[in-house]
PDB file of C-alpha atoms and ligand atoms in Angstrom:
ATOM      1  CA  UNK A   1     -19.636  35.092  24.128  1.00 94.00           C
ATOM      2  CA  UNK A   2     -20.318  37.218  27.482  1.00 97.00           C
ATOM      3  CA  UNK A   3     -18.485  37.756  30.247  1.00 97.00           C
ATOM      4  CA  UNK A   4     -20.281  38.742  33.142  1.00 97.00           C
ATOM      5  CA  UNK A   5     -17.988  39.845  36.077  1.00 96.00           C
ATOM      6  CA  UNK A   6     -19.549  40.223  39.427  1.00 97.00           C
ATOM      7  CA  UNK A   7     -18.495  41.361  42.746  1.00 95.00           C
ATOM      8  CA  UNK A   8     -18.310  37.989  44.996  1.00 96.00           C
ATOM      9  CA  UNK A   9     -19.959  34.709  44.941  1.00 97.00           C
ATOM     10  CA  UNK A  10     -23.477  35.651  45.966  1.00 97.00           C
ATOM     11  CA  UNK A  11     -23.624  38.143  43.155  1.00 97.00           C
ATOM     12  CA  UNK A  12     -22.785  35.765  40.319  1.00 98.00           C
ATOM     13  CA  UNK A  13     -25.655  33.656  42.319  1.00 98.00           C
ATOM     14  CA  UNK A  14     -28.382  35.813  42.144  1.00 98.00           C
ATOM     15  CA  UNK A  15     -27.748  36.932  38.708  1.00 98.00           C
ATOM     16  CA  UNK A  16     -27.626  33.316  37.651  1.00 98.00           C
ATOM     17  CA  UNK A  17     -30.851  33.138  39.166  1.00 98.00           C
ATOM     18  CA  UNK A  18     -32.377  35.983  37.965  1.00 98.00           C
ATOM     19  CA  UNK A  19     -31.470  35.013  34.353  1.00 98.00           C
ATOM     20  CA  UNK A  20     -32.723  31.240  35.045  1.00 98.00           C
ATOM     21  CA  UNK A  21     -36.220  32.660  36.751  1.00 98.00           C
ATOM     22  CA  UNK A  22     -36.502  34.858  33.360  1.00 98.00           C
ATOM     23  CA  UNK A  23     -36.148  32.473  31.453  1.00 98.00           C
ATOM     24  CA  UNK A  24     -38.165  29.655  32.918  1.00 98.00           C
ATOM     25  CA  UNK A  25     -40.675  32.411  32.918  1.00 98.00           C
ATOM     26  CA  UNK A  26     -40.897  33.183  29.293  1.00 98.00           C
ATOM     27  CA  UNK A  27     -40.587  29.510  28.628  1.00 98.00           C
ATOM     28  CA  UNK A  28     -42.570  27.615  31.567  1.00 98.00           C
ATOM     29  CA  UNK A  29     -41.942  24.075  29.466  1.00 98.00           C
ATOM     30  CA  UNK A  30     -38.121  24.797  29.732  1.00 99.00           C
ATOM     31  CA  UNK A  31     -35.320  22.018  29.384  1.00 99.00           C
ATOM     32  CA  UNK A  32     -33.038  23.198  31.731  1.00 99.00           C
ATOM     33  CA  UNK A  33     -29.864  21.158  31.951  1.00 99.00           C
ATOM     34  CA  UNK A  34     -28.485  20.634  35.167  1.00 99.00           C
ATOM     35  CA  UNK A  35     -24.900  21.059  37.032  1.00 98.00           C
ATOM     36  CA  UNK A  36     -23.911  19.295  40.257  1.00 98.00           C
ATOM     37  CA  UNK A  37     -20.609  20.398  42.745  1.00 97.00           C
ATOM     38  CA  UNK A  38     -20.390  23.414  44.922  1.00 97.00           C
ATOM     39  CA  UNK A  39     -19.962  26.228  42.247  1.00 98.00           C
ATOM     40  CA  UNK A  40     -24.418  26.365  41.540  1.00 98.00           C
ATOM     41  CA  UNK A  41     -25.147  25.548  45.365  1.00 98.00           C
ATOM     42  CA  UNK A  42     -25.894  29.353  45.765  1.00 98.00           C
ATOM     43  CA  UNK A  43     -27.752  29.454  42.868  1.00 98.00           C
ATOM     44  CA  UNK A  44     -30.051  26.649  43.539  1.00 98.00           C
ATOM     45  CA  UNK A  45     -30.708  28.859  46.983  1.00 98.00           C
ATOM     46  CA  UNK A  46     -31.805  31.438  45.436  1.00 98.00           C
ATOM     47  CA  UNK A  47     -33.921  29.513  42.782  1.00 98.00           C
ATOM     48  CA  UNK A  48     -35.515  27.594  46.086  1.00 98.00           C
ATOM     49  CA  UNK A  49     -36.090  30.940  47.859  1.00 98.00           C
ATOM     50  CA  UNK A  50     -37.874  32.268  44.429  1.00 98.00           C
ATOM     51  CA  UNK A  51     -39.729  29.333  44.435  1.00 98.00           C
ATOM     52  CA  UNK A  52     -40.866  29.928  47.964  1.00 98.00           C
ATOM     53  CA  UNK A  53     -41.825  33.728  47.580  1.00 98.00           C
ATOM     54  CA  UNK A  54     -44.065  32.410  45.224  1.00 97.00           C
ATOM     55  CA  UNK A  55     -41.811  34.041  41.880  1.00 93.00           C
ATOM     56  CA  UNK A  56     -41.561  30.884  40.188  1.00 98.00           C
ATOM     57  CA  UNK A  57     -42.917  27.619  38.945  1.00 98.00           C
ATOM     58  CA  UNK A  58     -41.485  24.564  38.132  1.00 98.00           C
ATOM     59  CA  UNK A  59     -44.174  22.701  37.512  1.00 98.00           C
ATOM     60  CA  UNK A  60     -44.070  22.176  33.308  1.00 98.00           C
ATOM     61  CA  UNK A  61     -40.319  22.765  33.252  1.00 98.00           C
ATOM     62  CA  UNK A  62     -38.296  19.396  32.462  1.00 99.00           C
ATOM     63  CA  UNK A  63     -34.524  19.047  33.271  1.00 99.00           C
ATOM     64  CA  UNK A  64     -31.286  16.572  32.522  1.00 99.00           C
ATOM     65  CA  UNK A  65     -28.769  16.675  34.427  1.00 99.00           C
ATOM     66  CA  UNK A  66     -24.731  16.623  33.269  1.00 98.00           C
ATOM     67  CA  UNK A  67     -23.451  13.453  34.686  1.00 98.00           C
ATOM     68  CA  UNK A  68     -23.485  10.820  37.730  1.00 98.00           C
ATOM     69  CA  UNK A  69     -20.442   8.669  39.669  1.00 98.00           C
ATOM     70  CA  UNK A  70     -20.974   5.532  37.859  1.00 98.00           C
ATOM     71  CA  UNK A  71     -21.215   2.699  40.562  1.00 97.00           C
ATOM     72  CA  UNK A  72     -22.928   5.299  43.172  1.00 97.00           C
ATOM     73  CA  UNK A  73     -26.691   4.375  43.491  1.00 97.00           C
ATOM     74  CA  UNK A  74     -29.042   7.090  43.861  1.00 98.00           C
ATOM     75  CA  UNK A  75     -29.187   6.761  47.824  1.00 97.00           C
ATOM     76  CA  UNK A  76     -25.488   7.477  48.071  1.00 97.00           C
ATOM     77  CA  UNK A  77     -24.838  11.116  50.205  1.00 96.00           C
ATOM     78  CA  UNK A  78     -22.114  11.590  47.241  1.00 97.00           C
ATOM     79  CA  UNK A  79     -24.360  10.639  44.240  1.00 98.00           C
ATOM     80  CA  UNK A  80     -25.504  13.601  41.968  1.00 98.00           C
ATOM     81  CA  UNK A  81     -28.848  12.047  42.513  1.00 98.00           C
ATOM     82  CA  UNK A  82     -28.833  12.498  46.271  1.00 98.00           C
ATOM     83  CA  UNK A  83     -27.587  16.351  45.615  1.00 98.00           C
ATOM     84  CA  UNK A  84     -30.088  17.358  42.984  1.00 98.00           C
ATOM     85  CA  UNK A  85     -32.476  16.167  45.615  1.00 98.00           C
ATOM     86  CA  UNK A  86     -31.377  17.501  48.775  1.00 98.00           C
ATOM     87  CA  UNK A  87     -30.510  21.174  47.412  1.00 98.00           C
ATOM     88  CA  UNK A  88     -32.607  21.790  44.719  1.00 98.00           C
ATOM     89  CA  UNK A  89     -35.346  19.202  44.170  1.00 98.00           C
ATOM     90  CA  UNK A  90     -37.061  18.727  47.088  1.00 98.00           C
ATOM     91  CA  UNK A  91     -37.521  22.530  47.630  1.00 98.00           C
ATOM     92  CA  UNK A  92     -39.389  22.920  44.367  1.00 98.00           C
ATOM     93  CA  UNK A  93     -42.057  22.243  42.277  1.00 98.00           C
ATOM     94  CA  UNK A  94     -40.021  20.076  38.899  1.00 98.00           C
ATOM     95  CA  UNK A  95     -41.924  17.025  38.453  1.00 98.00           C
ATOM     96  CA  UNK A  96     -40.065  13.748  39.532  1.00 98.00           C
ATOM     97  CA  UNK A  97     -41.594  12.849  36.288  1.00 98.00           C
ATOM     98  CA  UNK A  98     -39.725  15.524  33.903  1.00 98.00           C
ATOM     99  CA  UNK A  99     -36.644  15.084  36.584  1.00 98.00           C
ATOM    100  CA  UNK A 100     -32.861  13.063  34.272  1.00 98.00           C
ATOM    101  CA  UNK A 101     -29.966  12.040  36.030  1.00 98.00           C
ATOM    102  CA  UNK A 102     -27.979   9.490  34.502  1.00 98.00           C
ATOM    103  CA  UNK A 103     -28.196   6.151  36.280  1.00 98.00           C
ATOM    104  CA  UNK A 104     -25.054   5.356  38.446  1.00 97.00           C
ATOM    105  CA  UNK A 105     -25.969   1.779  38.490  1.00 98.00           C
ATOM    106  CA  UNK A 106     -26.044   0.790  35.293  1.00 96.00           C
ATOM    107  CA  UNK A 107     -24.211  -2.170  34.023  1.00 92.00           C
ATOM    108  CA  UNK A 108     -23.680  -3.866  31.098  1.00 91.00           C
ATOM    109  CA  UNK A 109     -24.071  -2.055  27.766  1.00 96.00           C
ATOM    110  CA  UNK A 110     -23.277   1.241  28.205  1.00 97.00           C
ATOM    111  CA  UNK A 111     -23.299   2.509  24.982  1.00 97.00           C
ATOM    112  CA  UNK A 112     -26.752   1.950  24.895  1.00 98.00           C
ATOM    113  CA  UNK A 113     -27.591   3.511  28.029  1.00 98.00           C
ATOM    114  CA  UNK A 114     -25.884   6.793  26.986  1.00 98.00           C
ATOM    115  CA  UNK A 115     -27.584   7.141  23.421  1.00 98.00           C
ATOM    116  CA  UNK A 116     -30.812   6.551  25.267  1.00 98.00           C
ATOM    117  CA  UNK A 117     -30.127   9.239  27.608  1.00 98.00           C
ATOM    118  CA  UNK A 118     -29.543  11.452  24.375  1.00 98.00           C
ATOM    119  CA  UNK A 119     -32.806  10.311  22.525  1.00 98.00           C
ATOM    120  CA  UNK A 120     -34.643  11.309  25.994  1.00 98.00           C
ATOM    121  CA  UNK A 121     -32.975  14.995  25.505  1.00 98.00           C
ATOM    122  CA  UNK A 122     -33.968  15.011  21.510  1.00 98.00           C
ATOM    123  CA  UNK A 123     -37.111  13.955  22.353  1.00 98.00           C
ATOM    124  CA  UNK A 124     -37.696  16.430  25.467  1.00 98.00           C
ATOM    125  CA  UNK A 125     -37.131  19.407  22.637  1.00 98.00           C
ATOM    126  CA  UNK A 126     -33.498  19.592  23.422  1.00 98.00           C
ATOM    127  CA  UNK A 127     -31.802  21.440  25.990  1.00 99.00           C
ATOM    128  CA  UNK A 128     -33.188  25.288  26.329  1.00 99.00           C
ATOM    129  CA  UNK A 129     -30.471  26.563  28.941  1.00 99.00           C
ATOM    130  CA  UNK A 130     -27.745  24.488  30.145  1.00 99.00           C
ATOM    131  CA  UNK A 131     -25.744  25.281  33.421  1.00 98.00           C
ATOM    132  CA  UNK A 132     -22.413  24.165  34.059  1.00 98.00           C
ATOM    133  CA  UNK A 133     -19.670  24.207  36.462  1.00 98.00           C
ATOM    134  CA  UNK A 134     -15.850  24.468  35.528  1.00 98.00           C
ATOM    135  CA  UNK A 135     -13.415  22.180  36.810  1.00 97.00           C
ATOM    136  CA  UNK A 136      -9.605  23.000  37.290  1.00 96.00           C
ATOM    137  CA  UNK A 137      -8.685  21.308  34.589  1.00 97.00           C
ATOM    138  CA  UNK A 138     -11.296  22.977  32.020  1.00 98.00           C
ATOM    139  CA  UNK A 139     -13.366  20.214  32.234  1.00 98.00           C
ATOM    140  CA  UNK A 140     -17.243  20.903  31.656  1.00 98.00           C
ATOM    141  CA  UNK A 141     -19.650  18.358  32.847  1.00 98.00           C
ATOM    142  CA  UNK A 142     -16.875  15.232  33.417  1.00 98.00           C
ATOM    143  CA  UNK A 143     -15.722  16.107  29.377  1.00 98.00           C
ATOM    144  CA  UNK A 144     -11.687  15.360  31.235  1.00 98.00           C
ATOM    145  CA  UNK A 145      -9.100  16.766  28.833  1.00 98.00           C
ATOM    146  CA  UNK A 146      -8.498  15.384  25.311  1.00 97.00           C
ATOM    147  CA  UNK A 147     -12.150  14.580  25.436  1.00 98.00           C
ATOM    148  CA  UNK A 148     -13.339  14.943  21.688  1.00 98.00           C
ATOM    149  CA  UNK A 149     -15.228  17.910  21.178  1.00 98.00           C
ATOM    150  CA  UNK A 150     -17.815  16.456  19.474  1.00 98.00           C
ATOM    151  CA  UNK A 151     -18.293  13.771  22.440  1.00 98.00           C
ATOM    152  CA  UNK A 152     -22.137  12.743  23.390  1.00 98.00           C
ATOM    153  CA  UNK A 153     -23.142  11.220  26.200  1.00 98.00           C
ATOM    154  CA  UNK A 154     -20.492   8.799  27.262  1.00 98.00           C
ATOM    155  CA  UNK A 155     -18.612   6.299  30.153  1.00 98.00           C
ATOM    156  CA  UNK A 156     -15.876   8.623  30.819  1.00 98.00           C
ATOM    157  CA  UNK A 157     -12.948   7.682  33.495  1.00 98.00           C
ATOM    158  CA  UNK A 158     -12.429  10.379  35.439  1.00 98.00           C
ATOM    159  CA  UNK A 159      -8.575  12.497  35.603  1.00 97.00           C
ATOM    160  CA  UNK A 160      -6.267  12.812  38.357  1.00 96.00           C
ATOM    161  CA  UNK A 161      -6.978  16.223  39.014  1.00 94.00           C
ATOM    162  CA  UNK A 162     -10.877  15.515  39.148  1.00 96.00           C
ATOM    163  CA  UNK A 163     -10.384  12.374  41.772  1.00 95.00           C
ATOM    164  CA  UNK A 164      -8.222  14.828  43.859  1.00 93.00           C
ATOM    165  CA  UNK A 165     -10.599  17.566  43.729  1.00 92.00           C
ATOM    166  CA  UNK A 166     -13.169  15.348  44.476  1.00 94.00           C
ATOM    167  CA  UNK A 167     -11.978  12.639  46.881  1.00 93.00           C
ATOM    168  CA  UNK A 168     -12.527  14.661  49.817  1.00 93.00           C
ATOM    169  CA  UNK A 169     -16.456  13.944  49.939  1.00 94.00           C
ATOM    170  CA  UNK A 170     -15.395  10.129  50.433  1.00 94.00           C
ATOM    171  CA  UNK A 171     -14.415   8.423  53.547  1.00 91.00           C
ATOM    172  CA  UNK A 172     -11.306   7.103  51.430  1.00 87.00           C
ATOM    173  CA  UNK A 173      -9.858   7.638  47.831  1.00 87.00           C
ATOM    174  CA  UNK A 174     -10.813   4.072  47.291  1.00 91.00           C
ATOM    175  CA  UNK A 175     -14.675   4.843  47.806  1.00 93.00           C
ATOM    176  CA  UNK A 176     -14.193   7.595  45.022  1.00 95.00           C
ATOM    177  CA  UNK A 177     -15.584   6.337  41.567  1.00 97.00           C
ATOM    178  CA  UNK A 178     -12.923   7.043  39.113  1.00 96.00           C
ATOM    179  CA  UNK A 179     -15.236   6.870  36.359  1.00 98.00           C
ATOM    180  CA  UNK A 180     -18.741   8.576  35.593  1.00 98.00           C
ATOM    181  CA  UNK A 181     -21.380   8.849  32.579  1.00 98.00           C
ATOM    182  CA  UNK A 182     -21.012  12.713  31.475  1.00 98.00           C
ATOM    183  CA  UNK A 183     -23.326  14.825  28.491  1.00 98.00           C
ATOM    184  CA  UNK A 184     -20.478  15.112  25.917  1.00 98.00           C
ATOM    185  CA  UNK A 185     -19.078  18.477  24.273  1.00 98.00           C
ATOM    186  CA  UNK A 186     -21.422  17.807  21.745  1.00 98.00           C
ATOM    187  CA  UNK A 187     -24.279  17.507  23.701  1.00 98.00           C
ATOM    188  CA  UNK A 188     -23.827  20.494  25.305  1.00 99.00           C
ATOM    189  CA  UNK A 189     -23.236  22.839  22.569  1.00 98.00           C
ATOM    190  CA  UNK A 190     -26.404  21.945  21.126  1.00 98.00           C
ATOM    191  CA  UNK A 191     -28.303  23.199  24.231  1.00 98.00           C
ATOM    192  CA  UNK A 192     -29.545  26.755  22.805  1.00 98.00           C
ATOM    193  CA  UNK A 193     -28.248  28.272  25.761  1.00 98.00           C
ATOM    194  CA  UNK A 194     -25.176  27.726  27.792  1.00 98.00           C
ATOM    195  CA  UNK A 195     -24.368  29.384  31.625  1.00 98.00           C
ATOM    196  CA  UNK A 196     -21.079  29.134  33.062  1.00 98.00           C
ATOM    197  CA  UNK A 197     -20.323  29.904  36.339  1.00 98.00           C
ATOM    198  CA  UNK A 198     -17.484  30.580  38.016  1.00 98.00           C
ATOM    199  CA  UNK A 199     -15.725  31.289  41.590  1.00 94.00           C
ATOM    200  CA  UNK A 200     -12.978  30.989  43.097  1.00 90.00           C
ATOM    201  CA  UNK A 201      -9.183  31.774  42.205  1.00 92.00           C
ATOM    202  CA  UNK A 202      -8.490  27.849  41.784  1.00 94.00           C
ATOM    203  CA  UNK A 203     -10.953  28.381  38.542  1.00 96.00           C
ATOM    204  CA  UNK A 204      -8.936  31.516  37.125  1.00 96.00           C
ATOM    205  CA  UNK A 205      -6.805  29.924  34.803  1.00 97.00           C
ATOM    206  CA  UNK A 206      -9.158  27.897  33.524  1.00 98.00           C
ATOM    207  CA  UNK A 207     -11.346  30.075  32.676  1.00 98.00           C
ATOM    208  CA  UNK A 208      -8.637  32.187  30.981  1.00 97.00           C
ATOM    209  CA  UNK A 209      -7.960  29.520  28.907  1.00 98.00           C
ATOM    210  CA  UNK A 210     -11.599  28.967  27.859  1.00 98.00           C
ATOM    211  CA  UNK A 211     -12.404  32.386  26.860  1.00 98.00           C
ATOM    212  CA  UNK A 212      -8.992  33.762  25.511  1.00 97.00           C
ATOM    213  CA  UNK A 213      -7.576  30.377  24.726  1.00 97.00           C
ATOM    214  CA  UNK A 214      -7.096  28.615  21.137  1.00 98.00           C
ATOM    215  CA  UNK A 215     -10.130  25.669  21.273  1.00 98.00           C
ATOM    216  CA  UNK A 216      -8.774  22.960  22.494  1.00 98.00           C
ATOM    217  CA  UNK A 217      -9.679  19.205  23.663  1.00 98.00           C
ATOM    218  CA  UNK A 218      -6.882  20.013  26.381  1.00 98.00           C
ATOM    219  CA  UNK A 219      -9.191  22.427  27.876  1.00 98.00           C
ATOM    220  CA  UNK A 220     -13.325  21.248  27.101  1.00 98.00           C
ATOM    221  CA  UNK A 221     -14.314  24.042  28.092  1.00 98.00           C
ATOM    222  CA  UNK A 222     -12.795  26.079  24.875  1.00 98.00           C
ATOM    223  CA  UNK A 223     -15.425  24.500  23.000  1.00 98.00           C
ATOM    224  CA  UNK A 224     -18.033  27.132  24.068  1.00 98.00           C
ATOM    225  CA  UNK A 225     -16.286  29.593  21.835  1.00 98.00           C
ATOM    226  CA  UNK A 226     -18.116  27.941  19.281  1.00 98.00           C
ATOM    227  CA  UNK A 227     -21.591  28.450  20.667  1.00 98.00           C
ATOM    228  CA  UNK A 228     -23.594  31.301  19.835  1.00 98.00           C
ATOM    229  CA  UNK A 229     -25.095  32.054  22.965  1.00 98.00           C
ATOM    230  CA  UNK A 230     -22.777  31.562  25.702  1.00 98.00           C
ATOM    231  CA  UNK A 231     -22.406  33.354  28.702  1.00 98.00           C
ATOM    232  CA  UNK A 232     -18.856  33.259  31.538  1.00 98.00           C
ATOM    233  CA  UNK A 233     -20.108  34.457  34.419  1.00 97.00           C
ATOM    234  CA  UNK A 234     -17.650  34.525  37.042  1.00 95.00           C
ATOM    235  CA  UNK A 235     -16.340  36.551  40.623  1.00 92.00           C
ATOM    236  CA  UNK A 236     -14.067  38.930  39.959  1.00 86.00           C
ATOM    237  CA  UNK A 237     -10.506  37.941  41.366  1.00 76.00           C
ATOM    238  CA  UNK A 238      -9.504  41.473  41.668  1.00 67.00           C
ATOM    239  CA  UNK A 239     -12.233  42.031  44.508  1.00 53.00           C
ATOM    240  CA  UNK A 240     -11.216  38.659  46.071  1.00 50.00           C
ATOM    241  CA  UNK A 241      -7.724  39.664  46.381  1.00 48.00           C
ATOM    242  CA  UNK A 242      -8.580  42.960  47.651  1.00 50.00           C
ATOM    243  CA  UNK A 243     -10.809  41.119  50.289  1.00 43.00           C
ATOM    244  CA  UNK A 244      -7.791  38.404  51.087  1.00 45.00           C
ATOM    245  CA  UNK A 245      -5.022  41.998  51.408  1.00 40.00           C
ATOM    246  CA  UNK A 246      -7.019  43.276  53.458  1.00 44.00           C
ATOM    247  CA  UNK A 247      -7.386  39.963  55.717  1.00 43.00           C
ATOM    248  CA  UNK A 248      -4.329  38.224  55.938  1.00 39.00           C
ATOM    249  CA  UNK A 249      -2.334  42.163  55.842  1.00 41.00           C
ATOM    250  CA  UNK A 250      -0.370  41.264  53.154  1.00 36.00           C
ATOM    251  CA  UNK A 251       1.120  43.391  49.764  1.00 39.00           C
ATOM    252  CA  UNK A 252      -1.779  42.540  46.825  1.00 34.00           C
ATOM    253  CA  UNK A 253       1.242  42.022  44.833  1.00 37.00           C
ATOM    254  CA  UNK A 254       2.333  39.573  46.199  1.00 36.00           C
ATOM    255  CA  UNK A 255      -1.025  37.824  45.519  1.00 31.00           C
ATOM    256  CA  UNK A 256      -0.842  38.237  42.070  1.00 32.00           C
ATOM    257  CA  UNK A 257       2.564  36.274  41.624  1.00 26.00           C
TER     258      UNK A 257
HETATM  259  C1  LIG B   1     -20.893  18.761  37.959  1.00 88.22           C
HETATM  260  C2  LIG B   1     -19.966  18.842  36.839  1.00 88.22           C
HETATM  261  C3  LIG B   1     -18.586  19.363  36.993  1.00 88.22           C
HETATM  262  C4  LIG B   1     -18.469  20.548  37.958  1.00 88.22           C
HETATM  263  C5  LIG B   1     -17.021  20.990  38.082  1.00 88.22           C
HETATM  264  C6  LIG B   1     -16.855  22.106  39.090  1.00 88.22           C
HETATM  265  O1  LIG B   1     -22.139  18.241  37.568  1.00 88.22           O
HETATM  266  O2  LIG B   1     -20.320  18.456  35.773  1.00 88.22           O
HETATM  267  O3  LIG B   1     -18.098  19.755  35.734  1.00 88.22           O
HETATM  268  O4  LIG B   1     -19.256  21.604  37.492  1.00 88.22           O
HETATM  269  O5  LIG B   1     -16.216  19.925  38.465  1.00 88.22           O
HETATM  270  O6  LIG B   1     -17.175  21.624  40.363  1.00 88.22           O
HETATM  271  P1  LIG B   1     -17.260  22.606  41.614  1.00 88.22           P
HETATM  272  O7  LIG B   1     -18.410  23.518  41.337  1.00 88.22           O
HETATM  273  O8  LIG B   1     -17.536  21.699  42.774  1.00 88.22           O
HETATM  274  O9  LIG B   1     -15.968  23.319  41.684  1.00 88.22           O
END
């Protein structure tokens, strides 16, 4: 496992980016797997602006993404659909054609749904790089605690610390799905690579518990101590507590309680 520790937010961005534009370089027919939320929103930027400069192409690369609000079709402003699209896939050149999202609309047999969203990734190659998010809770993708760590794609209800996180985006908790289809552990740890990134002090402990932590279904994330190629990268809460002394005036101490 590495840890990569950068300065602020924008650094862990562009050094996502630079490792994502390497790769999709040496590998033009890349699987890339996907994260939604606001941790890769800087990434994605910098990916577009790549794109733009004329750095990078898209256009054979093939991509899944982690998980969608079940019950959210993909014209909703808070589906993963209708984020993937407005700040990432309409600013470059992936082919709607090579583009997965699991459908939010699905009804019925779900099971079904899910192992035909993992025979689509078997059949792609499998997943070359996978990014991911973190969530407070450990979560990766929406792999909520006690998930099994050898989970695949799956209906998973979501936790009370993921509706909170998340209910925000909705006009009222009651709009918020409280369940979603989520990649599994399992299906993430056999993508060949895995890139986590992380910001944001509300993240620390999390992460803590992931990298130094026993492996744990309490905390999904642990699982990627079992992958061989698996790289933290996160913002260095040292720097972000020297930036917050030096705004609000107050002891750094006291910040570290
Ligand atoms: C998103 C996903 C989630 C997020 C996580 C962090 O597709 O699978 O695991 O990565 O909830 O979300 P943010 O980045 O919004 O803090």
């Amino acid at each position: 496992m590495l840890v990569v520790i950068k300065k602020d937010y924008e650094e862990v961005s562009s050094e996502a980016a630079r490792i994502i534009a390497g790769a999709v370089r040496s590998n033009p027919t890349i699987v890339l797997g996907l994260a939604t939320g606001s941790t890769p929103l800087g990434l994605y930027k910098e990916l577009i602006a790549l794109h733009r400069a004329g750095d990078l192409d898209f256009s054979q690369a093939t991509s899944f993404n982690l998980d969608e609000y079940l019950g959210l079709p993909a014209s909703h402003p808070q589906s993963f659909h209708f984020f993937m699209k407005q700040n990432f896939f309409s600013h470059v050149n992936l082919s709607s054609a090579n583009v997965h999202i699991p459908d939010g609309t699905i009804s019925g047999d779900y099971d079904a749904y899910c192992a035909q969203y993992e025979q689509c990734i078997k059949a792609a190659g499998g997943i070359d790089l996978q990014i991911l998010g973190i969530g407070r809770n450990g979560h990766v993708g929406f792999n909520e605690p006690t998930s099994s760590l050898a989970s695949r794609t799956r209906l998973k209800a979501l936790s009370r610390e993921t509706v909170d996180d998340n209910r925000h985006f909705f006009a009222n908790e009651s709009e918020m799905p409280k369940c979603a289809i989520t990649m599994g552990i399992g299906t993430i740890l056999d993508s060949r690579r895995v890139l986590l990134l992380a910001s944001g002090r509300s993240k620390a402990a999390a992460v803590a518990k992931a990298i130094e932590g026993p492996i744990t279904s309490s905390v999904s994330a642990s699982a990627l101590q079992m992958h061989a190629d698996v790289t933290f990268m996160k913002r260095s809460v040292t720097n972000a507590n020297r930036w917050r002394h030096r705004r609000h005036k107050i002891s750094p101490r006291r910040l570290q309680r």
